[in-house]
Coordinates of N, CA and C in Angstrom, one line a residue:
Chain A
E142 N -25.1 23.3 -9.0 CA -26.3 22.7 -8.5 C -26.2 23.0 -6.9
I143 N -27.4 23.1 -6.4 CA -27.5 23.3 -4.9 C -27.4 22.1 -4.1
V144 N -26.4 22.0 -3.3 CA -26.1 20.8 -2.5 C -26.9 21.0 -1.2
L145 N -27.6 19.9 -0.8 CA -28.3 19.9 0.5 C -27.7 18.8 1.4
T146 N -27.3 19.3 2.6 CA -26.7 18.4 3.6 C -27.7 18.2 4.8
Q147 N -28.0 16.9 5.0 CA -28.9 16.7 6.1 C -28.2 16.1 7.3
S148 N -28.7 16.5 8.5 CA -28.1 16.0 9.7 C -29.2 15.8 10.8
P149 N -28.9 14.8 11.7 CA -27.9 13.8 11.6 C -28.2 12.8 10.5
G150 N -27.3 11.9 10.3 CA -27.4 10.8 9.3 C -28.4 9.8 9.8
S151 N -28.5 9.6 11.1 CA -29.4 8.7 11.7 C -29.8 9.2 13.1
L152 N -31.0 8.8 13.5 CA -31.5 9.3 14.8 C -32.2 8.2 15.5
S153 N -31.8 7.8 16.7 CA -32.4 6.7 17.4 C -33.3 7.3 18.6
L154 N -34.6 7.1 18.4 CA -35.5 7.7 19.4 C -36.6 6.6 19.7
S155 N -37.4 7.0 20.8 CA -38.5 6.1 21.2 C -39.8 6.7 20.8
P156 N -40.8 5.9 20.6 CA -42.2 6.4 20.3 C -42.6 7.4 21.4
G157 N -43.2 8.5 20.9 CA -43.6 9.6 21.9 C -42.6 10.7 22.0
E158 N -41.3 10.5 21.6 CA -40.3 11.5 21.7 C -40.4 12.4 20.5
R159 N -39.7 13.5 20.5 CA -39.7 14.6 19.5 C -38.4 14.4 18.7
A160 N -38.6 14.4 17.3 CA -37.5 14.3 16.4 C -37.3 15.7 15.7
T161 N -36.1 16.0 15.6 CA -35.7 17.3 14.9 C -34.7 17.0 13.9
L162 N -35.0 17.2 12.6 CA -34.1 16.8 11.5 C -33.7 18.2 10.8
S163 N -32.5 18.3 10.4 CA -32.0 19.4 9.8 C -31.6 19.3 8.3
C164 N -31.8 20.3 7.5 CA -31.4 20.3 6.1 C -30.7 21.7 5.8
R165 N -29.5 21.7 5.4 CA -28.8 22.9 5.1 C -28.4 23.0 3.6
A166 N -28.8 24.1 3.0 CA -28.4 24.3 1.6 C -27.1 25.1 1.4
R167 N -26.3 24.8 0.5 CA -25.1 25.4 0.3 C -25.4 26.9 -0.4
Q168 N -26.5 27.0 -1.0 CA -26.8 28.4 -1.5 C -28.2 28.7 -1.0
T169 N -28.5 30.0 -1.0 CA -29.8 30.5 -0.4 C -30.9 30.0 -1.4
L170 N -31.9 29.5 -0.8 CA -33.2 29.2 -1.5 C -34.0 30.4 -1.5
T171 N -33.9 31.2 -2.5 CA -34.6 32.5 -2.5 C -36.1 32.5 -2.4
S172 N -36.7 31.5 -2.8 CA -38.1 31.3 -2.7 C -38.6 30.3 -1.7
N173 N -37.6 29.8 -0.9 CA -37.9 28.8 0.2 C -38.7 27.6 -0.4
Y174 N -38.2 27.3 -1.6 CA -38.8 26.1 -2.3 C -38.1 24.8 -1.8
L175 N -38.6 24.4 -0.6 CA -38.0 23.2 0.0 C -39.0 22.2 0.5
A176 N -38.9 21.0 0.2 CA -39.9 19.9 0.6 C -39.2 18.9 1.5
W177 N -40.0 18.2 2.2 CA -39.6 17.0 3.0 C -40.4 15.8 2.6
Y178 N -39.8 14.7 2.4 CA -40.4 13.4 2.1 C -40.1 12.3 3.1
Q179 N -41.0 11.4 3.3 CA -40.8 10.2 4.1 C -40.8 9.0 3.2
Q180 N -39.8 8.2 3.4 CA -39.8 6.9 2.6 C -39.6 5.7 3.5
K181 N -40.5 4.7 3.3 CA -40.4 3.4 4.1 C -39.9 2.4 3.2
P182 N -39.3 1.4 3.7 CA -38.7 0.3 2.9 C -39.7 -0.2 1.9
G183 N -39.3 -0.4 0.6 CA -40.1 -0.9 -0.5 C -41.2 0.0 -0.9
Q184 N -41.3 1.3 -0.5 CA -42.3 2.2 -0.9 C -41.7 3.4 -1.6
A185 N -42.5 4.1 -2.4 CA -42.1 5.4 -2.9 C -42.2 6.4 -1.9
P186 N -41.3 7.5 -2.1 CA -41.4 8.6 -1.2 C -42.8 9.2 -1.1
R187 N -43.1 9.8 0.0 CA -44.4 10.5 0.3 C -44.1 11.9 0.7
L188 N -44.8 12.9 0.0 CA -44.6 14.3 0.4 C -45.2 14.6 1.7
L189 N -44.4 15.2 2.6 CA -44.9 15.7 3.9 C -45.1 17.2 3.9
I190 N -44.0 18.0 3.5 CA -44.0 19.4 3.7 C -43.5 20.0 2.3
Y191 N -44.2 21.0 1.9 CA -43.7 21.7 0.7 C -43.6 23.3 1.0
D192 N -42.9 24.0 0.2 CA -42.6 25.4 0.5 C -42.2 25.7 1.9
A193 N -41.3 24.8 2.4 CA -40.6 24.9 3.7 C -41.6 24.6 4.9
S194 N -42.8 25.0 4.8 CA -43.6 24.9 6.0 C -45.1 24.5 5.8
S195 N -45.5 24.2 4.6 CA -46.9 23.9 4.3 C -47.0 22.3 4.4
R196 N -48.0 21.9 5.1 CA -48.2 20.4 5.2 C -49.0 20.0 3.9
A197 N -48.5 18.8 3.4 CA -49.3 18.3 2.2 C -50.6 17.7 2.8
T198 N -51.5 17.4 1.8 CA -52.8 16.9 2.1 C -52.7 15.6 2.8
G199 N -53.4 15.5 3.9 CA -53.5 14.3 4.7 C -52.4 14.0 5.6
I200 N -51.4 14.9 5.8 CA -50.3 14.8 6.6 C -50.7 15.2 8.1
P201 N -50.5 14.4 9.1 CA -50.9 14.7 10.4 C -50.1 16.0 11.0
D202 N -50.7 16.7 11.9 CA -50.1 18.0 12.3 C -48.9 17.7 13.3
R203 N -48.6 16.6 13.6 CA -47.4 16.3 14.4 C -46.1 16.6 13.5
F204 N -46.3 16.7 12.2 CA -45.2 17.0 11.2 C -45.2 18.5 11.0
S205 N -44.1 19.1 11.2 CA -44.1 20.6 10.9 C -42.7 20.9 10.3
G206 N -42.7 21.9 9.4 CA -41.5 22.4 8.7 C -41.3 23.8 9.0
S207 N -40.0 24.2 9.1 CA -39.7 25.6 9.4 C -38.3 25.9 8.7
G208 N -38.0 27.2 8.8 CA -36.8 27.6 8.2 C -36.9 28.5 7.0
S209 N -35.8 29.0 6.6 CA -35.8 29.9 5.4 C -34.3 30.1 5.0
G210 N -34.1 30.5 3.8 CA -32.8 30.8 3.3 C -31.9 29.5 3.0
T211 N -31.1 29.2 4.0 CA -30.2 28.0 3.8 C -30.4 27.0 4.9
D212 N -31.2 27.3 6.0 CA -31.4 26.4 7.1 C -32.9 26.0 7.3
F213 N -33.1 24.7 7.2 CA -34.5 24.2 7.3 C -34.6 23.1 8.3
T214 N -35.8 22.9 8.9 CA -36.0 21.8 9.9 C -37.3 21.2 9.8
L215 N -37.3 19.9 9.9 CA -38.5 19.1 10.0 C -38.6 18.6 11.4
T216 N -39.7 18.9 12.1 CA -40.0 18.4 13.4 C -41.2 17.5 13.4
I217 N -40.9 16.4 14.1 CA -42.0 15.4 14.4 C -42.3 15.5 15.9
S218 N -43.4 16.0 16.3 CA -43.6 16.4 17.7 C -43.6 15.3 18.6
R219 N -44.3 14.2 18.3 CA -44.4 13.0 19.1 C -44.4 11.8 18.1
L220 N -43.3 11.0 18.2 CA -43.1 9.9 17.2 C -44.2 8.9 17.4
E221 N -44.8 8.5 16.3 CA -45.7 7.3 16.3 C -44.9 6.2 15.7
P222 N -45.3 4.9 15.9 CA -44.6 3.8 15.4 C -44.4 3.8 13.9
E223 N -45.4 4.4 13.2 CA -45.4 4.4 11.7 C -44.4 5.5 11.2
D224 N -43.9 6.3 12.1 CA -43.0 7.4 11.7 C -41.5 7.0 11.5
F225 N -41.2 5.8 11.8 CA -39.8 5.4 11.7 C -39.6 5.0 10.3
A226 N -38.7 5.8 9.7 CA -38.5 5.8 8.3 C -37.3 6.6 7.9
V227 N -37.0 6.8 6.6 CA -36.0 7.7 6.1 C -36.6 8.9 5.6
Y228 N -36.1 10.1 5.9 CA -36.6 11.4 5.6 C -35.6 12.1 4.7
Y229 N -36.1 12.7 3.6 CA -35.3 13.4 2.6 C -35.8 14.8 2.5
C230 N -34.9 15.8 2.4 CA -35.3 17.1 1.9 C -34.9 17.3 0.5
Q231 N -35.6 18.2 -0.1 CA -35.4 18.4 -1.6 C -35.6 19.9 -1.8
Q232 N -34.7 20.5 -2.7 CA -35.0 21.9 -3.1 C -35.5 21.8 -4.6
Y233 N -36.4 22.7 -4.9 CA -37.0 22.9 -6.2 C -37.0 24.4 -6.5
N234 N -36.0 25.1 -5.9 CA -35.8 26.5 -6.1 C -35.1 26.8 -7.4
N235 N -34.1 25.9 -7.7 CA -33.3 26.0 -8.9 C -33.1 24.7 -9.5
S236 N -33.1 24.7 -10.9 CA -32.7 23.5 -11.6 C -31.2 23.3 -11.5
P237 N -30.7 22.1 -11.4 CA -31.4 20.8 -11.2 C -32.0 20.7 -9.8
W238 N -33.1 20.1 -9.7 CA -33.7 19.8 -8.4 C -32.8 18.8 -7.7
T239 N -32.6 19.0 -6.4 CA -31.6 18.2 -5.7 C -32.3 17.7 -4.4
F240 N -31.8 16.5 -3.9 CA -32.2 16.0 -2.7 C -31.0 15.9 -1.6
G241 N -31.3 16.0 -0.4 CA -30.4 15.6 0.6 C -30.1 14.1 0.6
Q242 N -29.1 13.7 1.4 CA -28.7 12.3 1.5 C -29.6 11.5 2.4
G243 N -30.5 12.1 3.1 CA -31.5 11.4 4.0 C -31.1 11.3 5.4
T244 N -32.1 11.3 6.3 CA -31.9 10.9 7.7 C -32.8 9.8 8.1
K245 N -32.2 8.8 8.7 CA -33.0 7.6 9.1 C -33.3 7.7 10.5
V246 N -34.7 7.7 10.7 CA -35.2 7.7 12.1 C -35.5 6.3 12.5
E247 N -34.7 5.8 13.6 CA -34.9 4.4 14.0 C -35.5 4.3 15.4
I248 N -36.0 3.2 15.6 CA -36.6 3.0 17.0 C -35.5 2.6 17.9
K249 N -35.5 3.3 19.1 CA -34.5 3.1 20.1 C -34.9 1.8 20.9
Chain B
Q69 N -59.3 9.0 -7.8 CA -58.2 9.7 -7.2 C -57.0 9.8 -8.2
V70 N -56.0 10.6 -7.8 CA -54.9 10.7 -8.7 C -54.0 9.5 -8.6
Q71 N -53.6 8.9 -9.7 CA -52.8 7.8 -9.7 C -51.8 7.8 -10.8
L72 N -50.6 7.3 -10.5 CA -49.5 7.1 -11.5 C -49.1 5.6 -11.4
V73 N -49.3 5.0 -12.6 CA -49.1 3.5 -12.6 C -47.9 3.2 -13.6
Q74 N -46.8 2.7 -13.1 CA -45.6 2.5 -14.0 C -45.6 1.1 -14.5
S75 N -44.8 0.9 -15.5 CA -44.7 -0.3 -16.2 C -43.8 -1.2 -15.3
G76 N -43.7 -2.5 -15.6 CA -43.0 -3.5 -14.7 C -41.6 -3.5 -14.9
A77 N -41.0 -4.4 -14.0 CA -39.5 -4.5 -13.8 C -38.9 -4.9 -15.2
E78 N -37.6 -4.4 -15.4 CA -36.9 -4.7 -16.6 C -35.5 -5.2 -16.2
V79 N -35.0 -6.2 -17.0 CA -33.6 -6.6 -16.9 C -33.0 -6.4 -18.3
K80 N -31.9 -5.6 -18.2 CA -31.3 -5.3 -19.5 C -29.8 -5.5 -19.4
Q81 N -29.2 -5.8 -20.7 CA -27.8 -6.0 -20.7 C -27.1 -4.7 -20.9
P82 N -25.8 -4.6 -20.4 CA -25.0 -3.4 -20.6 C -25.0 -3.0 -22.1
G83 N -25.2 -1.6 -22.3 CA -25.2 -1.1 -23.6 C -26.6 -1.0 -24.2
A84 N -27.6 -1.6 -23.6 CA -28.9 -1.6 -24.1 C -29.6 -0.3 -23.6
S85 N -30.9 -0.2 -24.0 CA -31.7 0.9 -23.6 C -33.0 0.3 -22.9
V86 N -33.6 1.2 -22.1 CA -34.8 0.8 -21.4 C -35.8 1.9 -21.5
K87 N -37.1 1.6 -21.7 CA -38.2 2.5 -21.7 C -39.2 2.2 -20.7
V88 N -39.5 3.2 -19.8 CA -40.4 3.0 -18.7 C -41.6 3.9 -18.9
S89 N -42.8 3.4 -18.7 CA -44.0 4.2 -18.9 C -44.6 4.5 -17.6
C90 N -45.4 5.6 -17.6 CA -46.0 6.1 -16.3 C -47.4 6.6 -16.8
K91 N -48.4 5.8 -16.6 CA -49.8 6.1 -17.0 C -50.5 6.8 -15.9
T92 N -51.1 8.0 -16.2 CA -51.8 8.8 -15.2 C -53.3 8.7 -15.3
S93 N -53.9 9.1 -14.2 CA -55.4 9.2 -14.1 C -55.7 10.1 -13.0
G94 N -57.0 10.6 -13.0 CA -57.6 11.3 -11.9 C -57.3 12.8 -11.9
Y95 N -56.6 13.3 -12.9 CA -56.4 14.8 -12.9 C -56.2 15.3 -14.3
T96 N -56.1 16.5 -14.6 CA -55.8 17.1 -15.9 C -54.4 16.9 -16.3
F97 N -54.2 16.0 -17.2 CA -52.8 15.5 -17.6 C -51.9 16.6 -17.9
T98 N -52.4 17.6 -18.7 CA -51.5 18.7 -19.2 C -51.3 19.8 -18.2
S99 N -51.8 19.7 -17.1 CA -51.7 20.9 -16.1 C -50.5 20.6 -15.1
H100 N -49.9 19.5 -15.1 CA -48.8 19.3 -14.1 C -47.6 18.8 -14.8
Y101 N -46.4 19.4 -14.5 CA -45.1 18.8 -14.9 C -44.9 17.4 -14.3
M102 N -44.2 16.6 -15.1 CA -43.9 15.3 -14.5 C -42.4 15.1 -14.5
H103 N -41.9 14.6 -13.4 CA -40.5 14.4 -13.2 C -40.1 12.9 -13.1
W104 N -38.9 12.6 -13.4 CA -38.3 11.2 -13.2 C -37.2 11.3 -12.2
V105 N -37.3 10.4 -11.2 CA -36.3 10.3 -10.1 C -35.9 8.9 -10.0
R106 N -34.6 8.7 -9.8 CA -34.2 7.3 -9.5 C -33.5 7.0 -8.2
Q107 N -33.5 5.8 -7.8 CA -32.9 5.5 -6.5 C -32.1 4.1 -6.7
A108 N -30.8 4.2 -6.6 CA -30.0 3.0 -6.7 C -30.2 2.2 -5.3
P109 N -30.0 0.9 -5.3 CA -30.2 0.1 -4.2 C -29.4 0.6 -3.0
G110 N -30.1 0.9 -1.9 CA -29.5 1.4 -0.6 C -29.0 2.8 -0.7
H111 N -29.4 3.5 -1.7 CA -28.9 5.0 -1.9 C -30.1 5.9 -1.8
G112 N -29.8 7.2 -2.0 CA -30.7 8.2 -2.0 C -31.4 8.5 -3.3
L113 N -32.1 9.6 -3.4 CA -32.9 9.9 -4.5 C -32.1 10.9 -5.4
E114 N -32.3 10.7 -6.7 CA -31.5 11.5 -7.8 C -32.5 11.9 -8.8
W115 N -32.6 13.3 -9.0 CA -33.5 13.8 -10.0 C -32.9 13.6 -11.4
M116 N -33.7 13.2 -12.3 CA -33.2 12.9 -13.7 C -33.6 14.0 -14.7
G117 N -34.9 14.4 -14.6 CA -35.4 15.3 -15.6 C -36.9 15.5 -15.4
L118 N -37.4 16.4 -16.2 CA -38.9 16.7 -16.2 C -39.4 16.9 -17.6
I119 N -40.7 16.7 -17.8 CA -41.4 17.0 -19.0 C -42.6 17.8 -18.8
N120 N -42.9 18.7 -19.7 CA -44.1 19.5 -19.6 C -45.1 18.7 -20.5
P121 N -46.1 18.0 -20.0 CA -47.0 17.2 -20.8 C -47.9 18.1 -21.7
R122 N -47.9 19.4 -21.5 CA -48.7 20.2 -22.5 C -48.0 20.4 -23.8
S123 N -46.7 20.8 -23.6 CA -45.9 21.2 -24.8 C -44.9 20.0 -25.3
G124 N -44.6 19.2 -24.3 CA -43.7 18.1 -24.6 C -42.3 18.5 -24.4
S125 N -42.0 19.8 -24.0 CA -40.7 20.3 -23.7 C -40.1 19.5 -22.5
T126 N -38.8 19.4 -22.5 CA -38.1 18.6 -21.5 C -36.9 19.4 -20.9
R127 N -36.5 19.0 -19.7 CA -35.3 19.5 -19.1 C -34.6 18.3 -18.4
E128 N -33.3 18.1 -18.7 CA -32.6 17.0 -18.1 C -31.5 17.4 -17.2
S129 N -31.2 16.6 -16.2 CA -30.0 16.9 -15.5 C -28.8 16.7 -16.4
E130 N -27.8 17.6 -16.2 CA -26.6 17.5 -17.0 C -26.0 16.1 -17.0
K131 N -26.2 15.4 -15.9 CA -25.7 14.0 -15.8 C -26.2 13.1 -16.8
F132 N -27.4 13.4 -17.3 CA -28.1 12.4 -18.2 C -28.3 13.0 -19.7
Q133 N -27.8 14.2 -19.9 CA -27.9 14.8 -21.2 C -27.2 14.0 -22.3
G134 N -28.0 13.7 -23.4 CA -27.6 12.9 -24.4 C -27.9 11.4 -24.2
R135 N -28.3 11.0 -23.1 CA -28.6 9.6 -22.8 C -30.0 9.4 -22.3
L136 N -30.8 10.5 -22.1 CA -32.1 10.4 -21.6 C -33.1 11.0 -22.5
S137 N -34.3 10.3 -22.7 CA -35.4 10.9 -23.6 C -36.6 10.8 -22.7
M138 N -37.4 11.9 -22.7 CA -38.7 11.8 -22.1 C -39.7 12.3 -23.0
T139 N -40.8 11.6 -23.2 CA -41.9 11.9 -24.1 C -43.2 11.7 -23.4
R140 N -44.2 12.1 -24.2 CA -45.6 11.9 -23.6 C -46.6 11.6 -24.7
D141 N -47.7 10.9 -24.3 CA -48.7 10.7 -25.3 C -50.0 11.2 -24.6
T142 N -50.5 12.3 -25.1 CA -51.6 12.9 -24.5 C -52.9 12.1 -24.7
S143 N -53.0 11.3 -25.7 CA -54.2 10.6 -26.0 C -54.4 9.4 -24.9
T144 N -53.2 8.9 -24.4 CA -53.3 7.9 -23.4 C -52.9 8.3 -22.0
R145 N -52.6 9.7 -21.9 CA -52.2 10.3 -20.6 C -51.0 9.6 -20.0
T146 N -50.0 9.3 -20.8 CA -48.9 8.6 -20.4 C -47.6 9.2 -20.7
V147 N -46.7 9.3 -19.7 CA -45.4 9.7 -20.0 C -44.3 8.6 -20.0
Y148 N -43.3 8.8 -20.8 CA -42.2 7.8 -20.9 C -40.9 8.4 -20.7
M149 N -40.1 7.5 -20.1 CA -38.6 7.8 -19.9 C -37.8 6.7 -20.5
E150 N -36.9 7.1 -21.4 CA -36.0 6.1 -22.0 C -34.6 6.5 -21.8
L151 N -33.9 5.5 -21.3 CA -32.5 5.7 -20.9 C -31.5 4.8 -21.8
F152 N -30.6 5.4 -22.4 CA -29.7 4.7 -23.4 C -28.4 4.3 -22.8
S153 N -27.7 3.4 -23.6 CA -26.3 3.1 -23.2 C -26.2 2.7 -21.7
L154 N -27.0 1.7 -21.3 CA -27.1 1.4 -19.9 C -25.8 0.7 -19.4
G155 N -25.4 1.1 -18.1 CA -24.3 0.5 -17.5 C -24.8 0.0 -16.1
S156 N -23.9 -0.8 -15.5 CA -24.3 -1.4 -14.1 C -24.7 -0.3 -13.2
E157 N -24.2 0.9 -13.3 CA -24.5 2.0 -12.4 C -25.9 2.6 -12.6
D158 N -26.6 2.1 -13.6 CA -28.0 2.5 -13.9 C -29.0 1.5 -13.2
T159 N -28.5 0.5 -12.6 CA -29.4 -0.4 -11.8 C -30.0 0.4 -10.7
A160 N -31.3 0.6 -10.7 CA -32.0 1.4 -9.7 C -33.5 1.2 -9.9
M161 N -34.2 1.8 -8.9 CA -35.7 2.0 -9.0 C -35.9 3.3 -9.6
Y162 N -36.8 3.3 -10.6 CA -37.1 4.6 -11.4 C -38.5 5.0 -11.0
Y163 N -38.7 6.2 -10.6 CA -40.0 6.7 -10.3 C -40.4 7.9 -11.2
C164 N -41.7 7.9 -11.6 CA -42.2 9.2 -12.1 C -42.9 9.9 -10.9
A165 N -42.9 11.2 -10.9 CA -43.5 12.0 -9.8 C -44.1 13.2 -10.4
R166 N -45.3 13.5 -9.9 CA -46.0 14.7 -10.4 C -45.6 15.9 -9.7
S167 N -45.5 17.0 -10.3 CA -45.3 18.3 -9.7 C -46.5 18.9 -9.1
Y168 N -46.5 19.3 -7.9 CA -47.6 19.9 -7.2 C -48.0 21.3 -7.9
G169 N -49.3 21.5 -8.1 CA -49.7 22.7 -8.7 C -49.3 22.7 -10.2
E170 N -49.5 23.9 -10.8 CA -49.3 24.0 -12.2 C -48.0 24.8 -12.5
S171 N -47.2 25.0 -11.4 CA -46.0 25.8 -11.6 C -44.8 24.9 -12.0
Y172 N -43.9 25.4 -12.8 CA -42.6 24.8 -13.1 C -41.9 24.3 -11.9
Y173 N -42.0 25.1 -10.8 CA -41.3 24.8 -9.5 C -42.3 24.3 -8.5
G174 N -42.3 23.0 -8.4 CA -43.2 22.5 -7.4 C -42.7 21.2 -6.7
A175 N -43.1 20.9 -5.6 CA -42.7 19.7 -4.9 C -43.5 18.5 -5.6
F176 N -43.0 17.3 -5.3 CA -43.6 16.1 -5.9 C -44.6 15.6 -5.1
D177 N -45.9 15.8 -5.4 CA -47.0 15.4 -4.6 C -47.6 14.0 -4.8
V178 N -47.4 13.5 -5.9 CA -47.9 12.1 -6.2 C -46.7 11.3 -7.0
W179 N -46.5 10.1 -6.5 CA -45.4 9.3 -7.1 C -46.0 8.0 -7.6
G180 N -45.3 7.5 -8.7 CA -45.6 6.2 -9.2 C -45.1 5.1 -8.2
Q181 N -45.4 3.9 -8.4 CA -44.9 2.8 -7.5 C -43.5 2.4 -7.8
G182 N -42.9 2.9 -8.8 CA -41.6 2.6 -9.1 C -41.4 1.4 -10.1
T183 N -40.4 1.5 -10.9 CA -40.0 0.4 -11.9 C -38.6 0.0 -11.6
M184 N -38.3 -1.2 -11.2 CA -36.9 -1.6 -11.0 C -36.3 -2.0 -12.3
V185 N -35.1 -1.4 -12.6 CA -34.3 -1.7 -13.8 C -33.0 -2.3 -13.3
T186 N -32.7 -3.4 -13.8 CA -31.5 -4.1 -13.5 C -30.7 -4.3 -14.7
V187 N -29.5 -3.9 -14.6 CA -28.5 -3.9 -15.8 C -27.5 -5.0 -15.5
S188 N -27.5 -6.1 -16.2 CA -26.6 -7.2 -15.9 C -26.4 -8.0 -17.1
S189 N -25.2 -8.5 -17.2 CA -24.8 -9.4 -18.4 C -25.1 -10.8 -17.9

């Protein structure tokens, strides 16, 4: 199975700052089938980015995804109060689908 | 709008089984694969398996093979996940999640609200 490693494990930032989250795959995602999700306490995950760089419906343009192959990045250009949450990457390039362990974005 | 509504919380004894339902609405039921994902308290997301609502064919994570059954009822637009031989390690929130687009390989664009399963004697 494809192991995804997210870094950092947690990120302490202030509203208005830029957040850069990393996701590294142990094998190449040949079709760049990588997604990013946001999860807040007590809620189901929400799809933010699919196919590495496409924003899901209704997702603000301060969220952007980039990368290819084994290295992927989620960038939040200016953090809003509602953006403090846990973020997961997921690959759906190969079965079994796998998730990273998550990055928690906390308020500084 | 597209909705996935799951059945309510369950408490089960070790060794029992649990069956969780996921009722869909707002889209063509047979056009999107459905996945099951679980999350143990304080932990990350774990993919369990998927079902093709059109054919009923399934694919399970090796971790759950022999212990997981996924089925669907096209007349009620509902998918089901049944997990057997429960242990304490199966205590988790269980989610159904729809695959984006009609491809086998898709991100999960719509999620159910989750069903908490607690395994305890």
